[in-house]
PDB file of C-alpha atoms in Angstrom:
ATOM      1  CA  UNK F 244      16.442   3.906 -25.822  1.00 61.00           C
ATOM      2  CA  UNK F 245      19.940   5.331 -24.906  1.00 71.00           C
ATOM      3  CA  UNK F 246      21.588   3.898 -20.871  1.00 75.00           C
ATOM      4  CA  UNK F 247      21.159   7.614 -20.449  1.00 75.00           C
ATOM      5  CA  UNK F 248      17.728   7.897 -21.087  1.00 73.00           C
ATOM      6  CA  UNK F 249      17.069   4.252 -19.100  1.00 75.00           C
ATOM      7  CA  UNK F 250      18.693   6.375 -15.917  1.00 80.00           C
ATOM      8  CA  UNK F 251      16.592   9.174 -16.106  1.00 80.00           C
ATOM      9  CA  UNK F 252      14.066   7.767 -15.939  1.00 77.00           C
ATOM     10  CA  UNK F 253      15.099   5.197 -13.663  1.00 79.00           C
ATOM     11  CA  UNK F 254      16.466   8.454 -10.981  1.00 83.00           C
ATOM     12  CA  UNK F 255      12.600  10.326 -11.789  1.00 80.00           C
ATOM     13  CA  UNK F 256      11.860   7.363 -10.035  1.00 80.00           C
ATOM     14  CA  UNK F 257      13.996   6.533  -6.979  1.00 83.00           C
ATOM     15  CA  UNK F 258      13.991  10.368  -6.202  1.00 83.00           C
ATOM     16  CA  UNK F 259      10.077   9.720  -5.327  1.00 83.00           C
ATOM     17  CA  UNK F 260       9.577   8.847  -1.699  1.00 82.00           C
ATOM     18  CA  UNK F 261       6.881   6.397  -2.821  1.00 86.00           C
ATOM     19  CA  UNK F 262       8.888   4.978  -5.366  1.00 87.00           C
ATOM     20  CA  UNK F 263      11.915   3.946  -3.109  1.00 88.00           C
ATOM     21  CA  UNK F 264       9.939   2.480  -0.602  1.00 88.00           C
ATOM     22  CA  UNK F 265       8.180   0.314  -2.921  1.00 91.00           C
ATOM     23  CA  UNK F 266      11.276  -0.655  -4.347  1.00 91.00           C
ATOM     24  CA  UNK F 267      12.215  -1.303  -0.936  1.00 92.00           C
ATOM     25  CA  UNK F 268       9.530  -3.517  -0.431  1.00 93.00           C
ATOM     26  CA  UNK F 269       9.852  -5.434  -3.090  1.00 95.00           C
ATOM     27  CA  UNK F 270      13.043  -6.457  -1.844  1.00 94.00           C
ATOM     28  CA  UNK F 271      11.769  -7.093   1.924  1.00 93.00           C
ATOM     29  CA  UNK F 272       9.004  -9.869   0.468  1.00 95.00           C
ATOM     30  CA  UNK F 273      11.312 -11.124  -1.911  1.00 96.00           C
ATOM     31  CA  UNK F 274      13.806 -11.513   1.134  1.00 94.00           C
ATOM     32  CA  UNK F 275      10.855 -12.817   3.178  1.00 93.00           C
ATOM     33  CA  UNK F 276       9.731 -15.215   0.330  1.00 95.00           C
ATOM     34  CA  UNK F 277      13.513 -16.859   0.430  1.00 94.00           C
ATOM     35  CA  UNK F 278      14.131 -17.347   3.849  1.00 91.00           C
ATOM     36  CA  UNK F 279      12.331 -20.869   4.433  1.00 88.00           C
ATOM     37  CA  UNK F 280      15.274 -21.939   1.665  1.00 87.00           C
ATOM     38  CA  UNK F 281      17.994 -19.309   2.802  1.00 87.00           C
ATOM     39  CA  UNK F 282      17.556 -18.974   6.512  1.00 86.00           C
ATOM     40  CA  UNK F 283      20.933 -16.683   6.267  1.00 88.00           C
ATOM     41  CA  UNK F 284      19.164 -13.990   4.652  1.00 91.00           C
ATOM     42  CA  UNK F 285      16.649 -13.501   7.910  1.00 90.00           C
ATOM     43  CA  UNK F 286      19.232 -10.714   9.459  1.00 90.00           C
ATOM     44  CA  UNK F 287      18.996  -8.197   5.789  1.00 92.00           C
ATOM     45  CA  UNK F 288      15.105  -9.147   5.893  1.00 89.00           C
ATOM     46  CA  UNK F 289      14.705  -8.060   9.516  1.00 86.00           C
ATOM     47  CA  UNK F 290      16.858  -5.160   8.952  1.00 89.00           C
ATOM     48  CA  UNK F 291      14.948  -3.691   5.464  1.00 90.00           C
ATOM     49  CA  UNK F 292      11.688  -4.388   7.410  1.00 86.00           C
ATOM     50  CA  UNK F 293      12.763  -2.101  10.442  1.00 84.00           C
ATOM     51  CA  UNK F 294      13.688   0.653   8.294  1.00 85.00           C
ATOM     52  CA  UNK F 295      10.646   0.675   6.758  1.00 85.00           C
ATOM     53  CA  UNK F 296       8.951   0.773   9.821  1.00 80.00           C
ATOM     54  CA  UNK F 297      11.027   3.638  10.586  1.00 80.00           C
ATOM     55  CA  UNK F 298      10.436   5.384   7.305  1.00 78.00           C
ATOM     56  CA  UNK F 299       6.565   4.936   7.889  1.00 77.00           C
ATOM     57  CA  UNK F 300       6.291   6.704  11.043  1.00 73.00           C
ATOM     58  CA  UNK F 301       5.923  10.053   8.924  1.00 72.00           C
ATOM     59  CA  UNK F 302       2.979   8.904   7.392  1.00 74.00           C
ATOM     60  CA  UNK F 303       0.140   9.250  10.007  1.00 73.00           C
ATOM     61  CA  UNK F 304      -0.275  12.564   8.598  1.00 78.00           C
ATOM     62  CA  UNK F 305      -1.031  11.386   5.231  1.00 78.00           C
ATOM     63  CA  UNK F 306      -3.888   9.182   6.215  1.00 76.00           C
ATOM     64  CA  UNK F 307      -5.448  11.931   8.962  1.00 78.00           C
ATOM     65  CA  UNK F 308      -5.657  14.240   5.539  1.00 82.00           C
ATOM     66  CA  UNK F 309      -7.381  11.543   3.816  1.00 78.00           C
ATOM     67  CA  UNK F 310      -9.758  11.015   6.515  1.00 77.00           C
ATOM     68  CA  UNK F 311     -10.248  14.341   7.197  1.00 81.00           C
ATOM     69  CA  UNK F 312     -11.141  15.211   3.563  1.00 83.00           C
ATOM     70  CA  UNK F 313     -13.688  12.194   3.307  1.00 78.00           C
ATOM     71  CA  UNK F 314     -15.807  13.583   5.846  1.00 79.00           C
ATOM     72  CA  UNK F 315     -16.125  16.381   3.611  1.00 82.00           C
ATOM     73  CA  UNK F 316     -17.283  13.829   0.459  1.00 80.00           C
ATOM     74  CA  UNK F 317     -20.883  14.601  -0.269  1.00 85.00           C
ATOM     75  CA  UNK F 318     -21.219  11.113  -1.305  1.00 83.00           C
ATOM     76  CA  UNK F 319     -22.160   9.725   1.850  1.00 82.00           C
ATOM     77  CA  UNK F 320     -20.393   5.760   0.886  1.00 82.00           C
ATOM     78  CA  UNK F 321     -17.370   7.099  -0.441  1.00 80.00           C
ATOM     79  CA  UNK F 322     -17.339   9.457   2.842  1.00 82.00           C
ATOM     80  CA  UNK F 323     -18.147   6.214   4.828  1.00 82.00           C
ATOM     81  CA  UNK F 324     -16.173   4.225   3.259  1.00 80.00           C
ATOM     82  CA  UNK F 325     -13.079   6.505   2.933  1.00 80.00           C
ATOM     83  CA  UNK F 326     -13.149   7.980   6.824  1.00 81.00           C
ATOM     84  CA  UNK F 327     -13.178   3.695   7.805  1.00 79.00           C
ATOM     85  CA  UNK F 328     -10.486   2.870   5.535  1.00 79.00           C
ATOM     86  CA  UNK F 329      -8.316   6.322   6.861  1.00 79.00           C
ATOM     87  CA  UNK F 330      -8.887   5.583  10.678  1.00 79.00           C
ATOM     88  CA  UNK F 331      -8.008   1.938   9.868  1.00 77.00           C
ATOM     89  CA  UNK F 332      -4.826   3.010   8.468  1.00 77.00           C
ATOM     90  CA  UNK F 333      -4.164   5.414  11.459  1.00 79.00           C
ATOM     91  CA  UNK F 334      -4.431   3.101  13.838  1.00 79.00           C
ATOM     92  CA  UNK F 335      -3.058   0.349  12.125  1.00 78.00           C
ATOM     93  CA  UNK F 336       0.345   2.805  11.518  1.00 79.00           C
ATOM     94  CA  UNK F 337       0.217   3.798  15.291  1.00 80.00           C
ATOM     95  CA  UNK F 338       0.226  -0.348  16.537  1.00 78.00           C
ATOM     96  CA  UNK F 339       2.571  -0.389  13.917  1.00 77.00           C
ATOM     97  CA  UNK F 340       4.975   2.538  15.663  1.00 78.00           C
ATOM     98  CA  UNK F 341       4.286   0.707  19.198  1.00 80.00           C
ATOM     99  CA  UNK F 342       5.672  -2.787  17.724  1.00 77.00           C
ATOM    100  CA  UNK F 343       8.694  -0.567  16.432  1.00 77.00           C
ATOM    101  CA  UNK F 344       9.022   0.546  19.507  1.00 80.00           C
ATOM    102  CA  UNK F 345       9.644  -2.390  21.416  1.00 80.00           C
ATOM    103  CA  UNK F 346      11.814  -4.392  18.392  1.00 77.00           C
ATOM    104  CA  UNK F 347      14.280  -1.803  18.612  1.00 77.00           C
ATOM    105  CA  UNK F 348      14.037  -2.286  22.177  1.00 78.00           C
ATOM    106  CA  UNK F 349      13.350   1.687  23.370  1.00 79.00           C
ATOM    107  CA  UNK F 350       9.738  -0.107  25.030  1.00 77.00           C
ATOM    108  CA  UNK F 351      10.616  -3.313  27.202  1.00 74.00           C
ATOM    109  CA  UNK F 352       8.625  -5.352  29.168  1.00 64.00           C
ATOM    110  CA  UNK F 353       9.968  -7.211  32.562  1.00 58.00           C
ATOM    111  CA  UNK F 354       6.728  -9.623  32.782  1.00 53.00           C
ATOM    112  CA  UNK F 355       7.739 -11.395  29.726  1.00 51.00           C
ATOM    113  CA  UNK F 356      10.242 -13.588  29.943  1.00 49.00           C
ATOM    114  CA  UNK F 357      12.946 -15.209  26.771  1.00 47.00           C
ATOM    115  CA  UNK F 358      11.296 -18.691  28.130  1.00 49.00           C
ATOM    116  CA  UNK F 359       7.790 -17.989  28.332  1.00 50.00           C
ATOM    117  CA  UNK F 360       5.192 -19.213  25.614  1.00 55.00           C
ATOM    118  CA  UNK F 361       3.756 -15.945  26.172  1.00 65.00           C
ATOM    119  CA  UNK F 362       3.608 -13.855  23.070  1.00 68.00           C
ATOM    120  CA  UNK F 363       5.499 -10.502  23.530  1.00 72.00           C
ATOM    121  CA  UNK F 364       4.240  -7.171  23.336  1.00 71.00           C
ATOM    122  CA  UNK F 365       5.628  -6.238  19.776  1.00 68.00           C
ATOM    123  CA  UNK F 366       3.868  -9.224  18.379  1.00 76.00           C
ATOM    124  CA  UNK F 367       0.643  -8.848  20.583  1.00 79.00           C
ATOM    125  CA  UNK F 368       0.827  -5.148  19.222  1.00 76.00           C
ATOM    126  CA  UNK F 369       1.970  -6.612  15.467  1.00 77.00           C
ATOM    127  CA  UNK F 370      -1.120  -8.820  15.717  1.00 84.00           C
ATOM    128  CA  UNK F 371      -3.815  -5.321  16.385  1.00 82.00           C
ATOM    129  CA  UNK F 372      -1.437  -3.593  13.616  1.00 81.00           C
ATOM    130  CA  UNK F 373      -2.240  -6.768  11.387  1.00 87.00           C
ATOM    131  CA  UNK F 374      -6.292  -7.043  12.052  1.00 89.00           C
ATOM    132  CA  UNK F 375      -6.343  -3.049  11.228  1.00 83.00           C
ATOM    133  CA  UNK F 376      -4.079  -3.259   8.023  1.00 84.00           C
ATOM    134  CA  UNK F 377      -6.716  -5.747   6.915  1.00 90.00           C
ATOM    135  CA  UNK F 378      -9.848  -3.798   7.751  1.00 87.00           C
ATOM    136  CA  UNK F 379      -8.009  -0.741   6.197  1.00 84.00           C
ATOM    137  CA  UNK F 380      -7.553  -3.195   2.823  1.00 89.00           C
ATOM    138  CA  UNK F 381     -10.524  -4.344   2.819  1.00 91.00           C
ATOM    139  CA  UNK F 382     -12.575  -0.795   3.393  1.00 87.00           C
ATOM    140  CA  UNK F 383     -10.367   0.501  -0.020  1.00 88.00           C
ATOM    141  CA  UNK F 384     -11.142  -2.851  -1.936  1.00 93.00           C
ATOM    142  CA  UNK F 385     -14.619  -1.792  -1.738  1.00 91.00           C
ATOM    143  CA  UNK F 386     -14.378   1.389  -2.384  1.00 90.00           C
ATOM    144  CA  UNK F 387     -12.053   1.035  -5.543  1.00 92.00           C
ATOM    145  CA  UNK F 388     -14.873  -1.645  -7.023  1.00 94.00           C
ATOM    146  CA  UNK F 389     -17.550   0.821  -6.179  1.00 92.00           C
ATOM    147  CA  UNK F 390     -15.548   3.684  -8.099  1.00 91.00           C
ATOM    148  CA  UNK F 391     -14.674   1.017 -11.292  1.00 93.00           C
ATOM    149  CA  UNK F 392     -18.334   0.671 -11.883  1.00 93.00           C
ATOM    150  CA  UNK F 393     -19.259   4.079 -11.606  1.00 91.00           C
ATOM    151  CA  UNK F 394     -16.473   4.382 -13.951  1.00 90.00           C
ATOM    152  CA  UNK F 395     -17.163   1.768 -16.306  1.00 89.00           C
ATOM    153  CA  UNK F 396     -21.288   3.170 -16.776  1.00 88.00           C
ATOM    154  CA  UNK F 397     -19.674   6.662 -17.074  1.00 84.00           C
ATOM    155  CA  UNK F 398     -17.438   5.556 -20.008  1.00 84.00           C
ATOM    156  CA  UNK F 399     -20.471   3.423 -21.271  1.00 82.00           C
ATOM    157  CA  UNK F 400     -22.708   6.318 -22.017  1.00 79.00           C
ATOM    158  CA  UNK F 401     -19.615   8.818 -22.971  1.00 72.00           C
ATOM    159  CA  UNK F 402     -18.286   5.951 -25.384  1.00 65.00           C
ATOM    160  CA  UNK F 403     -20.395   6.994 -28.416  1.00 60.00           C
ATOM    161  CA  UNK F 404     -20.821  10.627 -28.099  1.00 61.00           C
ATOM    162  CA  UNK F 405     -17.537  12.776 -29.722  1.00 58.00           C
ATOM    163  CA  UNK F 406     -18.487  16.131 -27.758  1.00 56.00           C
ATOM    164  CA  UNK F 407     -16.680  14.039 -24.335  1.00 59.00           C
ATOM    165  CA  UNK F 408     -13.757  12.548 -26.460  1.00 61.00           C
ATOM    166  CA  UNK F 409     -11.112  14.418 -24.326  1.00 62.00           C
ATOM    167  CA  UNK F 410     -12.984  14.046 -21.096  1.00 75.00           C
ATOM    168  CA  UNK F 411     -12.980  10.008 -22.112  1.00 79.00           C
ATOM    169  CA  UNK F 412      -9.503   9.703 -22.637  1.00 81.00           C
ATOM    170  CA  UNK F 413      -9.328  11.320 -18.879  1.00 84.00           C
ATOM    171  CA  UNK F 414     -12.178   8.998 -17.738  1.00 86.00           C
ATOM    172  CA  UNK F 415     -10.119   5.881 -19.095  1.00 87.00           C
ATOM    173  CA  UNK F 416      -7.216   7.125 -17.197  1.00 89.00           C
ATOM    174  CA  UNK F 417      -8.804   7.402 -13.886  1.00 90.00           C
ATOM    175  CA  UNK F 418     -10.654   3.659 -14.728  1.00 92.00           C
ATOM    176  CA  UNK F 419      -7.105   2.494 -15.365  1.00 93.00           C
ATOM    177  CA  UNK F 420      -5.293   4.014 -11.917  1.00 93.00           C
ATOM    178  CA  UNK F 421      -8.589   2.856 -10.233  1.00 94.00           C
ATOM    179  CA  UNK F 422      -8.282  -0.963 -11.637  1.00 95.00           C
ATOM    180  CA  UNK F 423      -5.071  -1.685 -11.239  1.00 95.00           C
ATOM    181  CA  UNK F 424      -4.848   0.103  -7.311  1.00 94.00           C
ATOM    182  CA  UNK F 425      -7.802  -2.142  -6.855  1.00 95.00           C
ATOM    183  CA  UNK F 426      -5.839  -5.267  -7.844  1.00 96.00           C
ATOM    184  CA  UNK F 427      -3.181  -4.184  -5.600  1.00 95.00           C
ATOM    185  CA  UNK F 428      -5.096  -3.758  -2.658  1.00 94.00           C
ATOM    186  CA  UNK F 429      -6.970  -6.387  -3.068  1.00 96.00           C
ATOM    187  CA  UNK F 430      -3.161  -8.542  -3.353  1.00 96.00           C
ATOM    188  CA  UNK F 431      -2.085  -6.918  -0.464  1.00 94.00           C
ATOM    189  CA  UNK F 432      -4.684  -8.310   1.576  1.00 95.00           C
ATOM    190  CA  UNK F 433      -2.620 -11.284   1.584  1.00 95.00           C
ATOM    191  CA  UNK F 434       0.194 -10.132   3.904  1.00 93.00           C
ATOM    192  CA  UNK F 435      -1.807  -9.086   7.357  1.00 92.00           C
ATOM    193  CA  UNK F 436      -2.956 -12.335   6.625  1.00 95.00           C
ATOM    194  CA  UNK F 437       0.044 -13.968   6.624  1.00 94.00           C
ATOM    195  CA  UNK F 438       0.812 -12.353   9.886  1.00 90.00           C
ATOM    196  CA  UNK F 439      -2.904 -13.116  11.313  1.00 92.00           C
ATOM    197  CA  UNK F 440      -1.899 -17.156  10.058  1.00 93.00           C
ATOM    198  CA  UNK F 441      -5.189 -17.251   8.012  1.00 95.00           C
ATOM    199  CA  UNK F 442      -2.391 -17.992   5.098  1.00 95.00           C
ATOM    200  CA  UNK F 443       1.278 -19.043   4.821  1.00 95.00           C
ATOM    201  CA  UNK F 444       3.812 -17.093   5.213  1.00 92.00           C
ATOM    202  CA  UNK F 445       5.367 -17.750   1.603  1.00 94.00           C
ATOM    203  CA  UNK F 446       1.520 -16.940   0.347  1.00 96.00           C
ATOM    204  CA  UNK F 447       1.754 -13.838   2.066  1.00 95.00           C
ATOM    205  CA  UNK F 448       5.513 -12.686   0.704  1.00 95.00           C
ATOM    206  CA  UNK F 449       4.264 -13.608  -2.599  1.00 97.00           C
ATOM    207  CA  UNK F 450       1.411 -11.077  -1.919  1.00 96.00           C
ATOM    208  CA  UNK F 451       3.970  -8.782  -0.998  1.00 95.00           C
ATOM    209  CA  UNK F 452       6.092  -9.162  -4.245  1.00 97.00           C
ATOM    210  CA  UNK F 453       3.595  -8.838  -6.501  1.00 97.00           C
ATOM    211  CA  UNK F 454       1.453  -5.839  -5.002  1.00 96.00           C
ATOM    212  CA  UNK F 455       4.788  -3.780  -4.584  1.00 95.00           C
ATOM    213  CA  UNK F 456       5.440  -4.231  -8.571  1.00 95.00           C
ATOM    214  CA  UNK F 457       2.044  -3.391  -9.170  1.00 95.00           C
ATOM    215  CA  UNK F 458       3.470  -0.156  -6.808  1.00 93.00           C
ATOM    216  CA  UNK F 459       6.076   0.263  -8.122  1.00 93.00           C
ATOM    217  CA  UNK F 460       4.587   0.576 -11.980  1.00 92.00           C
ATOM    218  CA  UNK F 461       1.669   2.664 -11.107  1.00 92.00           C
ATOM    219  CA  UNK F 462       4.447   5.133  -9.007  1.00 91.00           C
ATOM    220  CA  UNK F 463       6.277   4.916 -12.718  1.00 89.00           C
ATOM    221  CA  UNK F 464       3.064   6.090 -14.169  1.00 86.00           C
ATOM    222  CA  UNK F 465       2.263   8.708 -11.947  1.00 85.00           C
ATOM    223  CA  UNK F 466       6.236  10.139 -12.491  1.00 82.00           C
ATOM    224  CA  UNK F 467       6.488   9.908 -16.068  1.00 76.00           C
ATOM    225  CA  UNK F 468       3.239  11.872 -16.640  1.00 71.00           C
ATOM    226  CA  UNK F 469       4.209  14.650 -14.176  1.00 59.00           C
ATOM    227  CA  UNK F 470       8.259  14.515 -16.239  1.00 53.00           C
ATOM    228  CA  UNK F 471       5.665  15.406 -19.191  1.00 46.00           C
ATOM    229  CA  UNK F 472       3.920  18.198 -17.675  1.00 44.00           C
TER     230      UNK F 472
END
């Protein structure tokens, strides 16, 4: 493959939202992941963490559509399941927007003081964002599993029988996306963890790195096919 070819279809991918950010993110746990060795590198972490946060404010919308739509599912788990693991994410993103808020210092509170043991409001508020992000994980871990066996029977009966032979390759497809967003969920648990202390910090940046490459190739995927179309 030619160095043009390499940045074409590197640029199909940084000029997808999703794909930046994920790109972006792999470089915040990676950052995050180092610091215990390079302490120095806590002011770029902080700094490609707080743009995300900014970046993610536009996404409330996104996960009100989701819900929305699942209420509509006339398969009454997957409309369960979905509308829990939407309103997690909603209210996860608006904690999230509140701890923002008062990093950057546009909230401030008087009653707690540089000295005081007292946790802060952005990490009171990070710690609500963090049980929600979890709940919201957890909700689509389910959800994906439930969807890879209804997959997996679906391809079991199809697998012998030539008349479905295109709607099988589509059907392995789907299983595929399905798996490996499962896997990456299911990693990502890891980092509300991490900032719940159920784990380590460095267990939870190494959750990070690895779900956002998993992000990161399934973004890939989802670009390259629509290039083809």
């Amino acid at each position: 493959m030619d160095l043009d070819d390499v940045l074409s279809e590197a640029n199909v991918l940084l000029q997808d939202h999703e794909g930046r950010d994920k790109l972006f993110r792999t470089l915040q746990y990676t950052l995050r992941f180092l610091l215990p060795s390079s302490p120095s590198l806590a002011t770029l972490e902080h700094n490609v963490s707080l743009s995300r946060k900014l970046t993610r404010t536009l996404n409330s919308p996104q996960y009100l559509e989701k819900g929305l739509r699942a209420l509509h599912n006339p398969d009454r788990i997957e409309s369960v399941g979905r509308s829990i693991a939407a309103v997690g994410k909603i209210i996860w993103l608006l904690t999230d927007h509140i701890e923002y808020l008062f990093r950057i210092g546009v909230l401030r509170s008087g009653s707690c003081s540089s000295g005081s043991s007292q946790k802060s409001p952005a990490q009171k508020w990070g710690k609500a964002a963090n049980w929600l992000w979890l709940v919201g994980y957890l909700a689509s871990c389910v959800l994906y599993l439930r969807k890879l066996v209804l997959l997996h029977e679906h391809l079991r009966l199809r697998g012998s029988d030539e008349a479905y032979q295109g709607s099988i390759r589509s059907l392995q497809e789907e299983y595929d996306t399905t798996k490996y967003n499962l896997i990456k969920e299911f990693i990502d648990c890891g980092i509300p963890a991490a900032g719940l202390n159920l784990v380590s910090h460095r267990f939870g940046a190494t959750a990070g790195i690895c779900s956002s490459l998993v992000g990161v190739y399934l973004v890939w995927c989802r670009t390259q096919k629509r290039q083809v179309l």
